[in-house]
Structures are given as C-alpha cells and as structure tokens.
Coordinates of C-alpha atoms in Angstrom, one line a residue:
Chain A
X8 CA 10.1 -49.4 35.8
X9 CA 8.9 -45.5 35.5
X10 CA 12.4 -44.6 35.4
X11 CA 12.9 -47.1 32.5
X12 CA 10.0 -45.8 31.0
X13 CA 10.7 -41.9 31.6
X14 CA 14.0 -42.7 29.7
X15 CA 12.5 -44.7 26.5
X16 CA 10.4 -41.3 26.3
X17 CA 12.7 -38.8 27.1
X18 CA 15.0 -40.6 24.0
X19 CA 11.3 -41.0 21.6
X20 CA 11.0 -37.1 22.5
X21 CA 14.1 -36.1 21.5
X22 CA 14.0 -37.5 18.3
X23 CA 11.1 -36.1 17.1
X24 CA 12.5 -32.8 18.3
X25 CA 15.6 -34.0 16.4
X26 CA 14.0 -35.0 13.1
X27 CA 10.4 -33.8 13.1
X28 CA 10.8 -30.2 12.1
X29 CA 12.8 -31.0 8.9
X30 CA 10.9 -33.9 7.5
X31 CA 7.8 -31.8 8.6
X32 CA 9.1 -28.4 6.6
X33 CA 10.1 -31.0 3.8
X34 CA 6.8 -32.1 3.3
X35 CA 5.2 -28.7 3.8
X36 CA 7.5 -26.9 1.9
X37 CA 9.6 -28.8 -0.9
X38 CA 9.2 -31.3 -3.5
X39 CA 10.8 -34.3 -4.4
X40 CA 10.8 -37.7 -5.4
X41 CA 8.9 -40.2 -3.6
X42 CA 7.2 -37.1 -1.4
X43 CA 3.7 -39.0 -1.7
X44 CA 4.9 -42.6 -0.3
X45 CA 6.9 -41.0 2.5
X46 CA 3.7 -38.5 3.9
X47 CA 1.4 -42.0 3.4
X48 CA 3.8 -43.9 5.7
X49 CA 4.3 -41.6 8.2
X50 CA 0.4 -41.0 8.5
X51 CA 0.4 -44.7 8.4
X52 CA 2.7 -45.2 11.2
X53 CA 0.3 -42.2 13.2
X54 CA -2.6 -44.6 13.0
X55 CA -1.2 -48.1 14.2
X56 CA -2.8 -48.8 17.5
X57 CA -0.5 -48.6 21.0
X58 CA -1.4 -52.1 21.9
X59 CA -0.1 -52.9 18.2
X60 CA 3.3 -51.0 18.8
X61 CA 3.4 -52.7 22.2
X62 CA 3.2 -56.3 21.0
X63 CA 5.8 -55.9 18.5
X64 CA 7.8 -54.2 21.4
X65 CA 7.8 -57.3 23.0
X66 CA 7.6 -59.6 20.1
X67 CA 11.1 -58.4 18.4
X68 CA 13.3 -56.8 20.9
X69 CA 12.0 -59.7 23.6
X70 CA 13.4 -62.2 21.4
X71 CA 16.7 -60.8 20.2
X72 CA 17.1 -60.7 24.1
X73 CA 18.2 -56.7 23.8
X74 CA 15.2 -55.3 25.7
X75 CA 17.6 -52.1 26.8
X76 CA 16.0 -48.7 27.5
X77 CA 17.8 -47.6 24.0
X78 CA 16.5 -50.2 21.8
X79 CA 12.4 -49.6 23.2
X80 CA 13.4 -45.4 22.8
X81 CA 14.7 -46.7 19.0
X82 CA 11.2 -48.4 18.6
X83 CA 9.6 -46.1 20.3
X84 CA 10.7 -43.0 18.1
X85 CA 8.5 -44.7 15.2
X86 CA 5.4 -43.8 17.8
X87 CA 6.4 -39.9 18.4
X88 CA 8.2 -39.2 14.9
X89 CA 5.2 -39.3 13.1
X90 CA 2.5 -37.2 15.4
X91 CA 5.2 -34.4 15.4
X92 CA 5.8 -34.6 11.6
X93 CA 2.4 -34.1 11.4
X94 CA 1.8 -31.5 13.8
X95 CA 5.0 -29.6 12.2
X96 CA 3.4 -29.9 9.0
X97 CA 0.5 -28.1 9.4
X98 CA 1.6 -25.9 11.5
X99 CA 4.2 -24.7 8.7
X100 CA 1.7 -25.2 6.1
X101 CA -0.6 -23.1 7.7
X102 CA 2.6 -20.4 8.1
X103 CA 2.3 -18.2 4.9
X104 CA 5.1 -19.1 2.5
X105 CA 6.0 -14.6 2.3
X106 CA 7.8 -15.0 4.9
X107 CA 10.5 -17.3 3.6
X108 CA 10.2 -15.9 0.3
X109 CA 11.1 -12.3 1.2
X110 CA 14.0 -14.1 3.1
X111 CA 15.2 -15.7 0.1
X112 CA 14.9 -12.7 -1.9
X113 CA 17.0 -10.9 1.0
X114 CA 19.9 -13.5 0.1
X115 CA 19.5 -16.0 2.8
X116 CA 19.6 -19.8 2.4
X117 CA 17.4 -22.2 2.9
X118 CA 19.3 -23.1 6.3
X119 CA 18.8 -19.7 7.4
X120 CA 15.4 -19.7 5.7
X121 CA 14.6 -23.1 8.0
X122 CA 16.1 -22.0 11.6
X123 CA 16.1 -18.0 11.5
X124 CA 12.6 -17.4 9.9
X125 CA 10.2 -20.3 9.3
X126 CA 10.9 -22.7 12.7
X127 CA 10.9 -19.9 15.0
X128 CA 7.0 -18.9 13.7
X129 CA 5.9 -22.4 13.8
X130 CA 7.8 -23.7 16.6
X131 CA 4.8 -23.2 19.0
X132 CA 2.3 -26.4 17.9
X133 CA 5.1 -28.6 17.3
X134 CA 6.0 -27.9 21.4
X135 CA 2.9 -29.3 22.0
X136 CA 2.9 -31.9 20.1
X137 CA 6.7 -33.5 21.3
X138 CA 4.6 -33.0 24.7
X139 CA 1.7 -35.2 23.4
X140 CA 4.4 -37.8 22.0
X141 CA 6.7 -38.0 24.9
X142 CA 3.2 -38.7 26.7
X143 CA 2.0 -41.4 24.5
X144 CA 5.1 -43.4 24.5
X145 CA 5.8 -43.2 28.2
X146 CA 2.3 -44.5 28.8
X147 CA 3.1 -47.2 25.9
X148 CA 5.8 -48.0 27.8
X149 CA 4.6 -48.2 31.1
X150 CA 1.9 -50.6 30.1
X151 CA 4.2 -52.4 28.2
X152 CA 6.6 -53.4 30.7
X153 CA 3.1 -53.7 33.7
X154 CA 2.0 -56.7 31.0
X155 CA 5.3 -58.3 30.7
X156 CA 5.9 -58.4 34.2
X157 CA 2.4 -60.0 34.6
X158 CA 3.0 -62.5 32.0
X159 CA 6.8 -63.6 33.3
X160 CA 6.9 -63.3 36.7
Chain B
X96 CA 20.9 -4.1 -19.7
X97 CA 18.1 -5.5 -18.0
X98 CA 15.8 -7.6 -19.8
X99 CA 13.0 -9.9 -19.4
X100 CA 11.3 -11.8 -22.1
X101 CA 9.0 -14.2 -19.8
X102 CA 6.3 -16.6 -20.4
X103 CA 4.5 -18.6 -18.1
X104 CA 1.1 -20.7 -19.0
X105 CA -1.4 -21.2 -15.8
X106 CA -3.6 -23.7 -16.4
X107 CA -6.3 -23.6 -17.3
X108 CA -6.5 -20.5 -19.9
X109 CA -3.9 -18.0 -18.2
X110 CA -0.5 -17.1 -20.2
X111 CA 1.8 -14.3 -19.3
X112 CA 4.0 -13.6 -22.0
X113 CA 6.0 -9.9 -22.1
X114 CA 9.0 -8.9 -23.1
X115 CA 10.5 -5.7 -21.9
X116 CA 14.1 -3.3 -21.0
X117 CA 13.9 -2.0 -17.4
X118 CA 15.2 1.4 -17.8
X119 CA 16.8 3.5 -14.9
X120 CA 14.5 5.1 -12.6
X121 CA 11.4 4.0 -11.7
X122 CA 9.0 1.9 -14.4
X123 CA 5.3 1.5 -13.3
X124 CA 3.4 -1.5 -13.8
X125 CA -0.7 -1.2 -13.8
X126 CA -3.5 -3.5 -15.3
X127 CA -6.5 -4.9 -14.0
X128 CA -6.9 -7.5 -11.3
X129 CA -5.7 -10.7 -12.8
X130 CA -3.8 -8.9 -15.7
X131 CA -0.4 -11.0 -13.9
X132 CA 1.4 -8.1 -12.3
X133 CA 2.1 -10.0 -8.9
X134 CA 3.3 -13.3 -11.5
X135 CA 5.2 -10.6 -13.0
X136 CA 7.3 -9.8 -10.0
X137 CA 7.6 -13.4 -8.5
X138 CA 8.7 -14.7 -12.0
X139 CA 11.5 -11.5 -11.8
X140 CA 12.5 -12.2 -8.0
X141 CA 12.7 -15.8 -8.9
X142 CA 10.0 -17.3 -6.8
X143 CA 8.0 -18.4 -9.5
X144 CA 10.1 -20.2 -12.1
X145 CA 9.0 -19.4 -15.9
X146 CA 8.2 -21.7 -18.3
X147 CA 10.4 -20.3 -21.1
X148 CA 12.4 -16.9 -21.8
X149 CA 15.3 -15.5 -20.8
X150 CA 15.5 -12.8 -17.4
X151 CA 19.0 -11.1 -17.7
X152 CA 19.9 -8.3 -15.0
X153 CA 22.8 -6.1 -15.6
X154 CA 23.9 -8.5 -18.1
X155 CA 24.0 -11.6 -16.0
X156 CA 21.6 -14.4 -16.8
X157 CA 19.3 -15.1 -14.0
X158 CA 17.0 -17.2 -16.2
X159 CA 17.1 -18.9 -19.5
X160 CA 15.1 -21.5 -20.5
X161 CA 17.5 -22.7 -23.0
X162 CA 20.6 -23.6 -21.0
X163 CA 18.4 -24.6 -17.9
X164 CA 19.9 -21.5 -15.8
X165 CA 17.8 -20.8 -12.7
X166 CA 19.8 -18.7 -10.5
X167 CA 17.9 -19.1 -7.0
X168 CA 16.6 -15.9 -5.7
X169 CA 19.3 -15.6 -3.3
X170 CA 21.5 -15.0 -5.4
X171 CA 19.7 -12.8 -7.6
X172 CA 19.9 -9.6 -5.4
X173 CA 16.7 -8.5 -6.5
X174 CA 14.9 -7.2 -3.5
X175 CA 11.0 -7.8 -3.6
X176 CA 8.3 -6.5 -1.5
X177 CA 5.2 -8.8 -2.0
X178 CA 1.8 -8.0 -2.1
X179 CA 1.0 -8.7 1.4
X180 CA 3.2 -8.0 4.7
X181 CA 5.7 -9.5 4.7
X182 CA 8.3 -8.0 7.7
X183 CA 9.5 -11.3 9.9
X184 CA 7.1 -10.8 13.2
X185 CA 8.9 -12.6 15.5
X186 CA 12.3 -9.7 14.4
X187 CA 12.1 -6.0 15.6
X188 CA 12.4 -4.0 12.7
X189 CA 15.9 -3.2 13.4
X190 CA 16.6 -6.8 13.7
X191 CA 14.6 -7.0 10.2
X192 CA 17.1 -4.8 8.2
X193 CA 20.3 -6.4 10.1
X194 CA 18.8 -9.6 8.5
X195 CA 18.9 -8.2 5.2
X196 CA 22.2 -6.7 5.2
X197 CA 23.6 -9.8 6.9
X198 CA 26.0 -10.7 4.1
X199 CA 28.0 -6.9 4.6
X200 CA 31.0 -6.7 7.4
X201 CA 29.4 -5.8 10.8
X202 CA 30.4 -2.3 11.0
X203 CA 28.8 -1.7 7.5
X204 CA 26.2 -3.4 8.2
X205 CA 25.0 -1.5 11.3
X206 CA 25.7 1.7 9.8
X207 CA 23.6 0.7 6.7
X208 CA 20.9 -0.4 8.6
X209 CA 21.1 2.9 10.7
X210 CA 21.0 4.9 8.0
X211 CA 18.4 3.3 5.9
X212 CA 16.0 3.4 9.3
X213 CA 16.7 7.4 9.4
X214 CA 16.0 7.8 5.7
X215 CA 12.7 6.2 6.2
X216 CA 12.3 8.0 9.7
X217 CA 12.1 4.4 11.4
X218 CA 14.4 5.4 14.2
X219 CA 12.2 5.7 16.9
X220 CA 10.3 2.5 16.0
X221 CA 13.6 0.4 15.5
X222 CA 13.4 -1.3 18.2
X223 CA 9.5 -2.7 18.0
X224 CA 8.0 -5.7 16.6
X225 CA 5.6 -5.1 13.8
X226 CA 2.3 -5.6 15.1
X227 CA 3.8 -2.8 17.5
X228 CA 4.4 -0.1 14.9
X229 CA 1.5 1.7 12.9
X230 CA 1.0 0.1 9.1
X231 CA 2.5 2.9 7.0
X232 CA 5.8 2.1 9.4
X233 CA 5.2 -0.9 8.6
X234 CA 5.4 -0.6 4.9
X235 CA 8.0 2.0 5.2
X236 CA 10.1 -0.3 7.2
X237 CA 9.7 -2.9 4.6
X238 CA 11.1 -0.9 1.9
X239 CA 14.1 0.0 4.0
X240 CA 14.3 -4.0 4.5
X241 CA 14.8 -4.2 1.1
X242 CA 16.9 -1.7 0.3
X243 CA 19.1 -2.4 3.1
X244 CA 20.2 -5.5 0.7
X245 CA 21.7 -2.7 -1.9
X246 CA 19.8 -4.6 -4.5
X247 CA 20.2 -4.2 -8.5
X248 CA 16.7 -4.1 -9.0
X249 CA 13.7 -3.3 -6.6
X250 CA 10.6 -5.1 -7.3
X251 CA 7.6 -3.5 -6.1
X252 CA 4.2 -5.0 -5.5
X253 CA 1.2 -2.5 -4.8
X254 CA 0.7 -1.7 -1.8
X255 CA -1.0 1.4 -2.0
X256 CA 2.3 3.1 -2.8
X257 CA 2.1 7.4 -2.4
X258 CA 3.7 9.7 -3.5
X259 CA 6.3 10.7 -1.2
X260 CA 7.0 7.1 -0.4
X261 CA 7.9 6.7 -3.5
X262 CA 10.5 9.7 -4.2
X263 CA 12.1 8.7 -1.1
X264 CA 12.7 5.0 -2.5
X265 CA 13.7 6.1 -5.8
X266 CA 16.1 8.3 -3.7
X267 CA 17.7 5.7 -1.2
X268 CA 17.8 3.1 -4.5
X269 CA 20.5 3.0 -6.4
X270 CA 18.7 0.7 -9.0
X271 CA 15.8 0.2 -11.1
X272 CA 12.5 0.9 -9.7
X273 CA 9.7 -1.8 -10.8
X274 CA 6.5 -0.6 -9.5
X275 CA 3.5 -2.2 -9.3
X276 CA 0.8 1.0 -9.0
X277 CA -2.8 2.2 -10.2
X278 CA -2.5 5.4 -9.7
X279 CA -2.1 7.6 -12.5
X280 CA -1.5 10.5 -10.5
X281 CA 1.5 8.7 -9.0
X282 CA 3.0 7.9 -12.0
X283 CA 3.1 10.7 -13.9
X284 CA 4.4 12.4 -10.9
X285 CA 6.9 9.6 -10.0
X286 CA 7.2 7.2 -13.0
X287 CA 9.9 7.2 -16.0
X288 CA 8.1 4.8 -17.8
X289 CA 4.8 3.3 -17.6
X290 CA 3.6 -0.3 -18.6
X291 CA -0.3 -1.5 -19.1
X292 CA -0.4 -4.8 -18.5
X293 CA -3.4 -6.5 -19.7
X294 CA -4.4 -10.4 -19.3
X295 CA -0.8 -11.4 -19.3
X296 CA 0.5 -9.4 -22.2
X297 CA 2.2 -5.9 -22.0
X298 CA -0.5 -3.9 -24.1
X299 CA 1.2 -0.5 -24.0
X300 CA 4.2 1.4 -23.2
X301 CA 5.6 4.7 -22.7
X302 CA 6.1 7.7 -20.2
X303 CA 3.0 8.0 -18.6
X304 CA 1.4 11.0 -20.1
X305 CA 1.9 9.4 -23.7
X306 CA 0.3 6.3 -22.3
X307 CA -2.5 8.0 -20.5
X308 CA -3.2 10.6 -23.5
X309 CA -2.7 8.5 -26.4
X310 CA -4.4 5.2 -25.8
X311 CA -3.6 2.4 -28.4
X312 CA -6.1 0.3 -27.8
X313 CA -9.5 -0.2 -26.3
X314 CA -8.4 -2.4 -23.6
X315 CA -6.0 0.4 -22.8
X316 CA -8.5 3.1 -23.0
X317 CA -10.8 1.4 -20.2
X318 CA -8.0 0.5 -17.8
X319 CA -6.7 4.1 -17.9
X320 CA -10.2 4.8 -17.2
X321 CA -12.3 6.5 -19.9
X322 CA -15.8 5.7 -20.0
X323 CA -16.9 7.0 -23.2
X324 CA -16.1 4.2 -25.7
X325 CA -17.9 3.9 -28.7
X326 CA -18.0 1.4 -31.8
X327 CA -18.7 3.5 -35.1
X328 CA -18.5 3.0 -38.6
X329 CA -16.3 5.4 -40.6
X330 CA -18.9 7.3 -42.7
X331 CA -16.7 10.0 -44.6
X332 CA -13.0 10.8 -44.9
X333 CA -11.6 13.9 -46.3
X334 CA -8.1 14.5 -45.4
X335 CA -8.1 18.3 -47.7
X336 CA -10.1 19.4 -44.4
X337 CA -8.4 16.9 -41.9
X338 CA -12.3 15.7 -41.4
X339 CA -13.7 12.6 -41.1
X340 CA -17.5 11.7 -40.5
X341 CA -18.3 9.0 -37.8
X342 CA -21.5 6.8 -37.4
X343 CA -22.5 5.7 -34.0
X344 CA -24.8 3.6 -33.1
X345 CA -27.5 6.8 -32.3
X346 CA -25.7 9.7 -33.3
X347 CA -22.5 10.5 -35.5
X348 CA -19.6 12.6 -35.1
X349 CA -17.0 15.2 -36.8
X350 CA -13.6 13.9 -36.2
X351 CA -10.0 14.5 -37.5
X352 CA -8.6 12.5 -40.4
X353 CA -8.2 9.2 -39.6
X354 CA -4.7 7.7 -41.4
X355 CA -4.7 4.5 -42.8
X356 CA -8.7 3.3 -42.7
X357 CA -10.8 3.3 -45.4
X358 CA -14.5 4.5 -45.2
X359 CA -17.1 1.6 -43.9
X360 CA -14.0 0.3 -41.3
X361 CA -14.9 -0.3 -37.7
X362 CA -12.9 1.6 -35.1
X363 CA -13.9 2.9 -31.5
X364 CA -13.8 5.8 -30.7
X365 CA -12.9 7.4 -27.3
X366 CA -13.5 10.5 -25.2
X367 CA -11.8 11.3 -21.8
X368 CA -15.3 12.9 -20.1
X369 CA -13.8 16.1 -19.1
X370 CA -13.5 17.2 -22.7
X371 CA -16.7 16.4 -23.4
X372 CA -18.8 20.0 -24.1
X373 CA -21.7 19.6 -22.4
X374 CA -24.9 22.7 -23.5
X375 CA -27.7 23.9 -21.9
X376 CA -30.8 23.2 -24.0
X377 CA -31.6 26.7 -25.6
X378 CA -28.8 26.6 -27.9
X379 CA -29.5 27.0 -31.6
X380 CA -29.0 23.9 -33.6
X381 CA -25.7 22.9 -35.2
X382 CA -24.0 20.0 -36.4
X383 CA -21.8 17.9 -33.7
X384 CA -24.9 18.7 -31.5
X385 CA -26.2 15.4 -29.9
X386 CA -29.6 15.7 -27.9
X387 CA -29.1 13.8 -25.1
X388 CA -30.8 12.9 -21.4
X389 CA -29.4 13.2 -18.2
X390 CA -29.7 9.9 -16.3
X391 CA -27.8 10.4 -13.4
X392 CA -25.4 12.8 -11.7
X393 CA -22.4 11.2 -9.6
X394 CA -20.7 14.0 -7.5
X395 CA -17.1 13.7 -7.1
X396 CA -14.2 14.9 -5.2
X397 CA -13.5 18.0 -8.2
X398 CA -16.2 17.5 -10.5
X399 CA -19.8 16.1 -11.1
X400 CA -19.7 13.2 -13.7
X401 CA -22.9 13.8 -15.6
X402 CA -24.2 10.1 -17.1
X403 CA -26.2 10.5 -20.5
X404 CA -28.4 8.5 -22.3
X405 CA -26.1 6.3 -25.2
X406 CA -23.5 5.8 -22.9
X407 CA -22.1 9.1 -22.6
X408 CA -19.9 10.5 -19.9
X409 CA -19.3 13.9 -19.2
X410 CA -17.4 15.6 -16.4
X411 CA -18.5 19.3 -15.2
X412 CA -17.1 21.4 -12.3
X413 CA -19.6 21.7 -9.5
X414 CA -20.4 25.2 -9.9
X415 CA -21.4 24.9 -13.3
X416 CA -23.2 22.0 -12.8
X417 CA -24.9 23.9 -9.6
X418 CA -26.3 26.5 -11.9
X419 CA -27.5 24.3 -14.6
X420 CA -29.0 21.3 -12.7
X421 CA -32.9 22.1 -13.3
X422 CA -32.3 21.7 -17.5
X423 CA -34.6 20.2 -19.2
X424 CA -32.7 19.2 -22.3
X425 CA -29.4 18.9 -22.6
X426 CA -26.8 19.0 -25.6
X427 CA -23.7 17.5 -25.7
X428 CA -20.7 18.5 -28.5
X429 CA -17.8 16.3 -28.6
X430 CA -14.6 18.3 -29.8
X431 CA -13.1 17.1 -33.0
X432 CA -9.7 17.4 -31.4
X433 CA -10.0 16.0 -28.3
X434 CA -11.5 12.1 -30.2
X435 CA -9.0 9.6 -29.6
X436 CA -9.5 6.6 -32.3
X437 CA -8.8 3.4 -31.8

C-alpha cells in the first residue's frame, strides 16, 4: 500500500515538475487566448477538497476496473499540477521581467529566455512546492486506499 | 539611415510621439521624469511595441505599423541597458558576456568576451557573481554585456552615466550611441547631438551647446535649468538701434531686437543667472537698473546663487559675494545681450 502510494506520488510529482514551470511562466509571462478560463480552472482545481478528489478516485477508476498505480498518478497529477502552477506563477511574477528582457535584447529566444535565465531564478519556490504536492497526494493516496480496504474487505 | 518616427498613447492622457535620425556617435536624450525617455528606448529595443510609426535601423525595417512588421527584439541587434540592473545574478560576469556573444564561433566568442572584459577593466572580477563585484563594476560590466553582442545601435538608459564611462563605450561601439543622460556637462563633453524630450514630444534638438545656449522654448529653458523666466509684454521695438523695450510684471528691460513680433505681443524672457549683473547699492542710477531685495543666499559648489525679490536669480563667485554680503540694497542689471526670448 505505501509503496503503491509512494509511486502514484512520485508519478503526480513528476508531472508537475514536467508541466508546471511552462504553464506557470505562460500565465506569468505571456498572453493569449482563453489565458483567463485556463488560470480560473486551475485555481479551481487547487481548491477542490482531498476527500472530494478521493471519492472520484474511487468512483471512476474503481468502476472501469483499472485501479493501476498509473491511472491514480494520471488522477492524481490534477491534485499537484495546479499547487505548482501556482507557486511557479508567483514566483516568476514576482521575478522582475529585466532580466528576460535584457536577454531578448542580447538575441536569445524565448527557449533560452525560459531555461537559461528566468527558471533558474525562480526555480527555488517551485522546489518547494513539488515537495508540498508530492506530499499531499501521497497522503490522498494513502487514505484512499486505508478507506477502500475498510469498505471491501 | 536610422530612423524612428514612434507613437505610443498610455492611457489615460500620456502620448509619445517623436520622430528623429540617429546620427553616428553618441545622441543624448534628457527631459524631465515622465517626459518618456525609458518608453523611448523600450519602444527602440522592441520591448514595448508602438502603436503606430515606422523604426528602421540601418535601413532595415524593425517596425511599421503599416505592414504589421514587428521584428522581435532578438532579432533586432539593438543592445539595451535598462534603467535598473539588469546583469543575470545567478551568471558570473564572464558567464554574462559569453551569453551575449553566444551566437559567434567559440573561439570568437571567448576572445570577444576577453577583450571587452579588459576594455572595461573587468578582468579581475570576471569570474564573480554580481552581488560580489562593487556597483560601478557592475554597470561597467553591463555595458561590456552589451557590447559584447556587436550591436547596430546601443540603447542607453540613465544610469548615472560619467564621463569616462562614456568615451570608453563610444570607443569599444562601433554603432550609434543613444544615451539617456541629465547631465549637461556630460554631454557637451561626450554628446554629438543632444535631444530634450518633453511630455512625450521631442521639443528641441541640436549639438548640445546650441541646445543649452539657445533655448527655443520655455519648457526647454526650465529643463536646461534656468531659473529666471519671465512673462513680459513687448513695450517698444526699434530695430535702427537693435533695441527693444520689455515690460515685466515689476520692472522692464532693454533688450535686443526682437524679429518677427509686434509691440503689445507676449513672450518670456530668459536669463541664465550667471549673467545676471548683480550692483552694490551706492551706484548712481541708470536705466536697466532694477532695485531689488535679497531673499536668500544658496551656497554652491563654484558659486553663491543669490535669490531676489520678483523671481530673480543671480549667480556670484564666493569671494565677491564674501565681500558684499552686509549690503543693504542691492541692484541688479540684466545685460541686453545675454536675454534669451522666447
């Protein structure tokens, strides 16, 4: 069970880590088209309540008989995506915007602008938070599967 | 040829709206706080994007509004150094300059960056962080940053620029100098060409001693800095004797011929305060004299500005001012020659 549990985090953390910087510098940084509806459901998902996220755990996956330790990471990603697209957004908001533009004006992309200049002076809060969201879902998780097990035994 | 014609509405009631050549060599830019210098160079470096005109640089379009170009500031090799720090703190300074002359072969790049950090006498300090190094390293190693890019045009922000800073960029640059600076000093020593800017609108140019000497308009006057400003009423005009008579609102004036007005028209008139003449009391009365009273005394780094009663500004050397200070009246003449009309 922990190790089922340590997995379905491990996979949640990693895609934060994966996507959260980019839609975090997106939102911080750039405009585009449906920028509002996109930051109102992300700080929507950030505010549904565990218990909430653990029913429908068990509600969908449960009945398509695919509980597997990818499928509750998959679900579980919706938990930790959002608390580190958050974090990453302030953090780069709060990151003064002289930095990238003296890059630009130095002739570098906005790839190089993203990994060699702007992520590497913000990285620090979003550390912490893919800490506090591989936390959150492992203890999701964990009480998850510790209800299941009581209810089908 | 470089060009801008720019304009750029910020709501609410702010418009920048110039259009200018950037010569060779260094062209200043100065105005008051708010005037849109800084909007000025992020509009040119092609962070900001204007609302209409046309930005060309060296010929090549880098903006118009009328075909929809943009060219992204990567690509528009103008180098910019921004009104606050900007050298990337988590990079050693060397590290800083390699970053800017990233798109050159290796070899050329290293030796580029090695000799831009000699040039600015960074060598010792290349290999410290920023926070490490002492501020005018700092600003020195931001410069080298940018012309380690081998830009076409150098866009300057004011940082407290000095003087030999300043010969040494135009030195290492190989382009156009635009230099954001309000220090008249500097750039009449430094400057090919100097621009007032004045709530968003370019009010004069010129090389800076035409600028500075020959005001053409009031706002001009007070942002090079002369006090004495005056609203009078043209009394008399004879041009036979190159005089004219000017009413003030407390006193009135011999001046020069003024071309082109008419007596009873409005103009200002202005007076830098070291040509002011200023009397001791016991002088026998002449016309041109004014009677005035000493208000306050300012003591300065070469001079003691002397405020008098209508708004009058006078600046005497400290020894003179030493021997006359227990005056009771004073005089004041204002020299024909020396009345700049607006």
């Amino acid at each position: 069970m922990l190790w089922f549990s340590l997995r379905v985090a491990g996979v949640a953390t990693a895609a934060a880590l994966a996507v959260g910087p980019w839609l975090a510098w997106l939102l911080a940084r750039k405009q585009f088209a449906w920028k509002a509806a996109l930051a109102a459901l992300l700080g929507a998902a950030l505010f549904v309540p565990p218990p909430v996220i653990c029913y429908y755990f068990l509600c969908v996956l449960e009945r398509r008989g695919s509980f597997t330790w990818q499928a509750a990471g998959a679900a579980a990603a919706l938990a930790s995506v959002p608390l580190m697209v958050w974090a990453g957004r302030a953090a780069f908001t709060r990151l003064d915007a002289r930095y990238a533009n003296a890059a630009r004006t130095l002739g570098a992309s906005e790839w190089r602008v993203f990994w060699v200049v702007e992520l590497p002076l913000a990285y620090r809060p979003m550390l912490l938070a893919a800490g506090l969201a591989g936390g959150r879902v492992l203890a999701e998780t964990l009480a998850t599967l510790a209800i299941a097990s009581r209810l089908k035994p | 040829m470089t060009h801008a014609r720019i304009g750029r509405k910020i709501p609410p009631g702010f418009s920048l709206d110039v259009d200018f050549a950037i010569g060779p060599g260094v062209t200043a830019i100065s105005g008051p706080t708010g005037a849109g210098k800084t909007l000025l160079l992020a509009l040119l470096a092609g962070i900001e994007r204007p609302d209409s005109g046309r930005i060309l640089l060296q010929d090549a379009i880098l903006f118009d509004a009328a075909s929809g170009v943009n060219v992204p500031a990567r690509h528009r090799d103008c180098a910019y150094i921004g009104p606050a720090e900007a050298l990337f703190p988590h990079m050693t300074l060397r590290q800083n300059l390699l970053f800017a002359a990233r798109r050159r072969p290796r070899l050329e790049r290293h030796r580029k960056t090695g000799e831009m950090l000699e040039r600015f006498q960074l060598t010792a300090a290349a290999g410290e962080r920023p926070r490490e190094i002492a501020a005018g390293e700092r600003l020195r190693g931001e410069v080298a940053r940018a012309l380690a890019a081998e830009p076409k045009l150098l866009l300057a922000d004011d940082r407290g620029w000095s003087e030999p800073l300043v010969n040494q960029m135009r030195a290492a640059a190989g382009c156009p100098i635009l230099l954001v600076t309000d220090d008249f000093d500097l750039c009449c020593a430094a400057a090919n060409e100097l621009a007032i800017l004045s709530a968003g609108r370019i009010a004069q140019r010129g090389t800076p001693r035409q600028v500075l000497e020959r005001p053409e308009s009031l706002d001009v006057a007070r942002i090079t800095g002369i006090p004495n400003l005056f609203a009078a009423t043209i009394g008399a005009l004879d041009p036979g004797h190159n005089r004219s008579r000017l009413e003030i609102e407390n006193f009135s004036l011999e001046g020069p011929y003024i071309r082109g007005h008419f007596r009873g028209d409005r103009v200002w008139v202005a007076i830098r305060p070291e040509n002011v003449r200023v009397l001791a009391g016991d002088v026998a009365a002449r016309p041109g004299l004014i009677g005035v009273e000493l208000l306050r005394a300012v003591p300065r780094w070469r001079s003691v500005r002397l405020e008098f009663s209508h708004g009058i500004f006078a600046d005497v050397a400290h020894e003179e001012f030493a021997r006359r200070k227990d005056n009771k009246s004073w005089l004041v003449e204002f020299p024909p020659e020396a009345l700049i009309v607006l």
